[in-house]
Short mmCIF file of C-alpha atoms and ligand atoms in Angstrom, two decimals:
data_model
loop_
_atom_site.label_atom_id
_atom_site.label_comp_id
_atom_site.label_asym_id
_atom_site.label_seq_id
_atom_site.Cartn_x
_atom_site.Cartn_y
_atom_site.Cartn_z
CA MET A 18 76.75 1.03 27.60
CA GLU A 19 73.93 -1.34 26.78
CA LEU A 20 70.63 -1.76 28.60
CA VAL A 21 68.27 -4.71 27.99
CA PHE A 22 64.55 -3.90 27.96
CA ALA A 23 62.77 -6.81 29.68
CA SER A 24 59.35 -6.92 27.98
CA ASN A 25 57.52 -9.21 25.57
CA ASN A 26 55.17 -6.35 24.61
CA LYS A 27 56.21 -5.09 21.18
CA HIS A 28 54.14 -1.90 21.52
CA LYS A 29 56.08 -1.00 24.71
CA LEU A 30 59.33 -1.78 23.02
CA SER A 31 58.54 0.52 20.10
CA GLU A 32 57.47 3.33 22.50
CA ILE A 33 60.56 2.86 24.60
CA SER A 34 62.75 2.94 21.53
CA GLU A 35 61.10 6.10 20.32
CA ILE A 36 61.36 7.77 23.72
CA LEU A 37 64.98 6.83 24.34
CA ASN A 38 65.98 7.84 20.80
CA PRO A 39 69.65 8.42 20.01
CA GLY A 40 69.02 12.18 19.99
CA ASN A 41 68.45 12.42 23.72
CA PHE A 42 69.95 9.20 25.00
CA LYS A 43 72.83 8.58 22.69
CA ASN A 44 75.15 6.87 25.24
CA TYR A 45 72.83 3.87 25.69
CA LYS A 46 71.93 1.10 23.27
CA ILE A 47 68.58 -0.51 24.08
CA LYS A 48 68.41 -4.30 23.42
CA SER A 49 65.23 -6.38 23.31
CA LEU A 50 64.80 -9.89 24.78
CA HIS A 51 64.89 -11.18 21.21
CA ASP A 52 68.26 -9.46 20.72
CA ILE A 53 69.74 -11.33 23.66
CA GLY A 54 67.99 -14.66 22.89
CA PHE A 55 65.83 -14.68 26.01
CA TYR A 56 62.56 -16.50 25.27
CA ASP A 57 61.48 -17.85 28.72
CA GLU A 58 57.98 -17.05 30.11
CA ILE A 59 58.32 -14.76 33.18
CA GLU A 60 55.51 -15.24 35.66
CA GLU A 61 54.35 -11.85 36.88
CA ASN A 62 52.86 -12.95 40.24
CA GLY A 63 53.44 -9.69 42.18
CA THR A 64 50.59 -7.69 43.64
CA THR A 65 52.11 -4.25 42.84
CA LEU A 66 53.60 -2.61 39.75
CA GLU A 67 56.93 -2.39 41.69
CA GLN A 68 56.96 -6.10 42.34
CA ASN A 69 56.16 -7.09 38.79
CA ALA A 70 58.64 -4.64 37.28
CA LEU A 71 61.38 -6.03 39.58
CA ILE A 72 60.47 -9.67 38.82
CA LYS A 73 60.90 -8.99 35.05
CA ALA A 74 64.08 -6.87 35.36
CA MET A 75 65.79 -9.13 37.92
CA THR A 76 64.90 -12.38 36.05
CA VAL A 77 66.51 -11.08 32.88
CA TYR A 78 69.49 -9.57 34.74
CA LYS A 79 70.19 -12.92 36.44
CA ALA A 80 69.81 -14.87 33.21
CA SER A 81 71.88 -12.53 31.05
CA GLY A 82 74.28 -10.80 33.39
CA GLN A 83 73.40 -7.61 31.55
CA ASN A 84 72.11 -4.36 33.01
CA CYS A 85 68.44 -4.30 32.47
CA PHE A 86 65.16 -2.45 32.96
CA ALA A 87 61.49 -3.39 32.85
CA ASP A 88 58.21 -1.53 32.74
CA ASP A 89 55.09 -2.55 34.58
CA SER A 90 52.08 -0.40 33.91
CA GLY A 91 48.37 -0.26 34.61
CA LEU A 92 45.21 1.75 34.26
CA PHE A 93 43.66 2.81 37.59
CA VAL A 94 40.00 3.79 37.42
CA ASN A 95 38.57 5.81 40.36
CA ALA A 96 35.04 4.51 40.17
CA LEU A 97 36.37 0.96 40.17
CA ASN A 98 38.52 1.53 43.28
CA GLY A 99 41.70 1.45 41.21
CA ARG A 100 40.83 -1.57 39.05
CA PRO A 101 42.07 -3.00 36.66
CA GLY A 102 45.35 -1.52 38.06
CA VAL A 103 48.15 -4.08 38.37
CA TYR A 104 45.88 -6.64 36.64
CA SER A 105 45.33 -4.49 33.49
CA ALA A 106 46.75 -6.99 31.01
CA ARG A 107 44.37 -9.83 31.90
CA TYR A 108 41.35 -7.81 33.02
CA ALA A 109 38.88 -9.64 30.68
CA GLY A 110 40.55 -13.00 31.29
CA LYS A 111 43.63 -14.99 30.38
CA ASN A 112 44.74 -14.48 26.73
CA CYS A 113 42.08 -11.72 26.27
CA THR A 114 42.48 -9.10 23.53
CA PHE A 115 42.89 -5.36 24.08
CA ALA A 116 39.42 -4.86 22.55
CA GLN A 117 37.85 -7.29 25.10
CA ASN A 118 39.51 -5.36 27.94
CA ASN A 119 38.15 -2.08 26.64
CA GLU A 120 34.67 -3.57 26.17
CA LYS A 121 34.65 -4.92 29.76
CA LEU A 122 35.86 -1.58 31.07
CA LEU A 123 33.19 0.45 29.25
CA GLY A 124 30.58 -2.07 30.40
CA GLU A 125 31.57 -1.72 34.01
CA LEU A 126 31.46 2.06 33.73
CA LYS A 127 28.09 2.18 31.94
CA ASN A 128 25.94 4.93 33.49
CA GLU A 129 28.88 5.92 35.74
CA PRO A 130 29.43 9.73 35.74
CA ASN A 131 32.84 9.59 37.43
CA ARG A 132 35.20 8.77 34.51
CA LYS A 133 38.45 9.77 36.24
CA ALA A 134 41.42 7.42 35.82
CA PHE A 135 45.21 7.42 35.53
CA PHE A 136 47.90 5.39 33.84
CA LYS A 137 50.91 4.55 35.98
CA THR A 138 54.22 3.05 34.97
CA ILE A 139 56.90 1.77 37.30
CA VAL A 140 60.29 1.19 35.67
CA ALA A 141 62.64 -1.06 37.60
CA LEU A 142 66.32 -0.78 36.63
CA VAL A 143 68.85 -3.36 37.67
CA LEU A 144 72.22 -1.77 37.29
CA ASN A 145 75.23 -3.72 38.32
CA GLY A 146 72.97 -5.71 40.68
CA GLU A 147 71.48 -2.58 42.27
CA ILE A 148 67.79 -1.86 42.04
CA HIS A 149 66.30 1.55 41.17
CA TYR A 150 62.63 2.49 40.62
CA PHE A 151 61.16 5.33 38.54
CA GLU A 152 57.51 6.27 38.46
CA GLY A 153 55.42 8.01 35.76
CA LYS A 154 51.71 8.88 35.90
CA ILE A 155 49.18 10.65 33.70
CA GLU A 156 45.68 11.62 34.77
CA GLY A 157 42.68 11.62 32.50
CA ASN A 158 39.12 10.30 31.84
CA ILE A 159 37.61 7.16 30.40
CA SER A 160 35.58 7.87 27.29
CA THR A 161 32.14 6.30 26.66
CA LEU A 162 33.16 4.75 23.34
CA PRO A 163 36.59 3.65 22.02
CA SER A 164 38.16 5.83 19.37
CA GLY A 165 41.43 5.88 17.46
CA THR A 166 43.72 3.24 16.11
CA THR A 167 47.23 4.09 17.19
CA GLY A 168 48.92 2.82 20.38
CA PHE A 169 47.72 -0.25 22.24
CA GLY A 170 45.88 -1.55 25.26
CA TYR A 171 43.51 1.00 26.81
CA ASP A 172 44.65 3.89 24.50
CA PRO A 173 41.30 4.07 22.64
CA VAL A 174 39.31 4.75 25.86
CA PHE A 175 41.77 7.02 27.68
CA ILE A 176 41.50 10.83 27.17
CA PRO A 177 44.45 12.55 28.96
CA ASP A 178 43.63 15.77 30.94
CA GLY A 179 43.98 18.87 28.70
CA PHE A 180 42.93 16.98 25.51
CA ASN A 181 39.70 16.03 23.89
CA ILE A 182 41.07 13.05 21.98
CA SER A 183 42.11 9.62 23.17
CA PHE A 184 45.71 8.37 23.27
CA ALA A 185 44.79 6.24 20.33
CA GLN A 186 43.85 9.29 18.27
CA MET A 187 47.22 10.86 18.89
CA THR A 188 50.39 10.31 16.82
CA SER A 189 52.95 8.17 18.60
CA GLU A 190 55.10 11.24 19.02
CA GLN A 191 52.23 13.09 20.75
CA LYS A 192 51.49 10.23 23.17
CA ASN A 193 55.18 9.58 23.84
CA SER A 194 55.72 13.26 24.69
CA ILE A 195 53.28 13.17 27.61
CA SER A 196 52.73 9.56 28.61
CA HIS A 197 53.21 7.78 31.93
CA ARG A 198 55.99 5.73 30.21
CA ARG A 199 57.76 8.97 29.05
CA ARG A 200 57.56 10.43 32.51
CA ALA A 201 59.09 7.36 34.20
CA LEU A 202 61.80 7.07 31.52
CA ASN A 203 62.71 10.75 31.88
CA LYS A 204 63.47 10.03 35.50
CA MET A 205 65.58 7.05 34.59
CA THR A 206 67.60 8.93 31.99
CA GLU A 207 68.11 11.82 34.46
CA PHE A 208 69.41 9.30 37.00
CA LEU A 209 71.73 7.65 34.47
CA ASN A 210 73.01 11.04 33.22
CA GLN A 211 73.54 12.36 36.77
CA ASN A 212 75.44 9.21 37.73
CA LYS A 213 77.39 9.34 34.50
CA VAL A 214 76.72 5.62 33.98
P1 ITT B 309 55.36 -7.10 29.58
O1 ITT B 309 55.03 -7.52 30.98
O2 ITT B 309 56.06 -8.18 28.79
O3 ITT B 309 56.19 -5.79 29.63
P2 ITT B 309 52.55 -6.62 29.34
O4 ITT B 309 51.65 -6.20 28.24
O5 ITT B 309 52.16 -7.86 30.11
O6 ITT B 309 54.07 -6.72 28.75
P3 ITT B 309 52.08 -5.13 31.74
O7 ITT B 309 52.24 -6.31 32.61
O8 ITT B 309 52.76 -3.87 32.25
O9 ITT B 309 52.71 -5.38 30.32
O10 ITT B 309 50.54 -4.93 31.46
C1 ITT B 309 50.02 -3.71 31.32
C2 ITT B 309 48.74 -3.72 30.53
O11 ITT B 309 48.22 -2.38 30.71
C3 ITT B 309 49.01 -3.84 29.04
O12 ITT B 309 48.84 -5.19 28.52
C4 ITT B 309 48.02 -2.88 28.46
O13 ITT B 309 46.69 -3.50 28.32
C5 ITT B 309 47.88 -1.81 29.52
N1 ITT B 309 48.82 -0.71 29.24
C6 ITT B 309 50.07 -0.49 29.66
N2 ITT B 309 50.64 0.59 29.14
C7 ITT B 309 49.71 1.11 28.32
C8 ITT B 309 49.63 2.19 27.50
O14 ITT B 309 50.66 3.07 27.34
N3 ITT B 309 48.51 2.47 26.82
C9 ITT B 309 47.46 1.64 26.89
N4 ITT B 309 47.39 0.56 27.64
C10 ITT B 309 48.51 0.28 28.37
#
């Protein structure tokens, strides 16, 4: 059985591929939007991770007729009342870079002692027209300076609980073994295995 991953984020695609490797998920072949020739822009106009994940998965399901899943993720910072949250991608403005987002975040948290934050992923799976959601979350703290070069997005400023290095200072294997994305995908693979899809 094949599953399309509805994302234009190449970092996510590479993490998803590493997580769902043939060793632990050998019954499913993951296809990218490029693989199926889908190049339309999908407008993510939802106000929750669930809504945006479903918009992406359902749009591609309807266009391709293939079973499909999408990931919508965000960084939720306690001292900012959960911002940037669902708006994490464009926090510093339309077409902004990851570095600009991190700079804005550290600026907003300047002199703020409460550094607590969490990453959350919602995976929406559209399987034979039916919708299923899976959630993954990891708690941590926002550093005062960016560090590390692996990963993407807010990885250089996020230090997961129990560690003293950022996600961007970890190997991809290390991040992918504990991340929000891994936790959501574990639930999806458990569901698929249980239902013998
Ligand atoms: P798609 O919608 O095409 O999947 P996207 O980058 O727009 O790609 P999101 O809408 O889920 O994805 O945006 C989430 C943003 O949150 C993303 O651009 C990053 O800045 C950040 N983000 C998500 N997962 C992350 C992770 O594992 N590590 C660091 N930052 C992450």
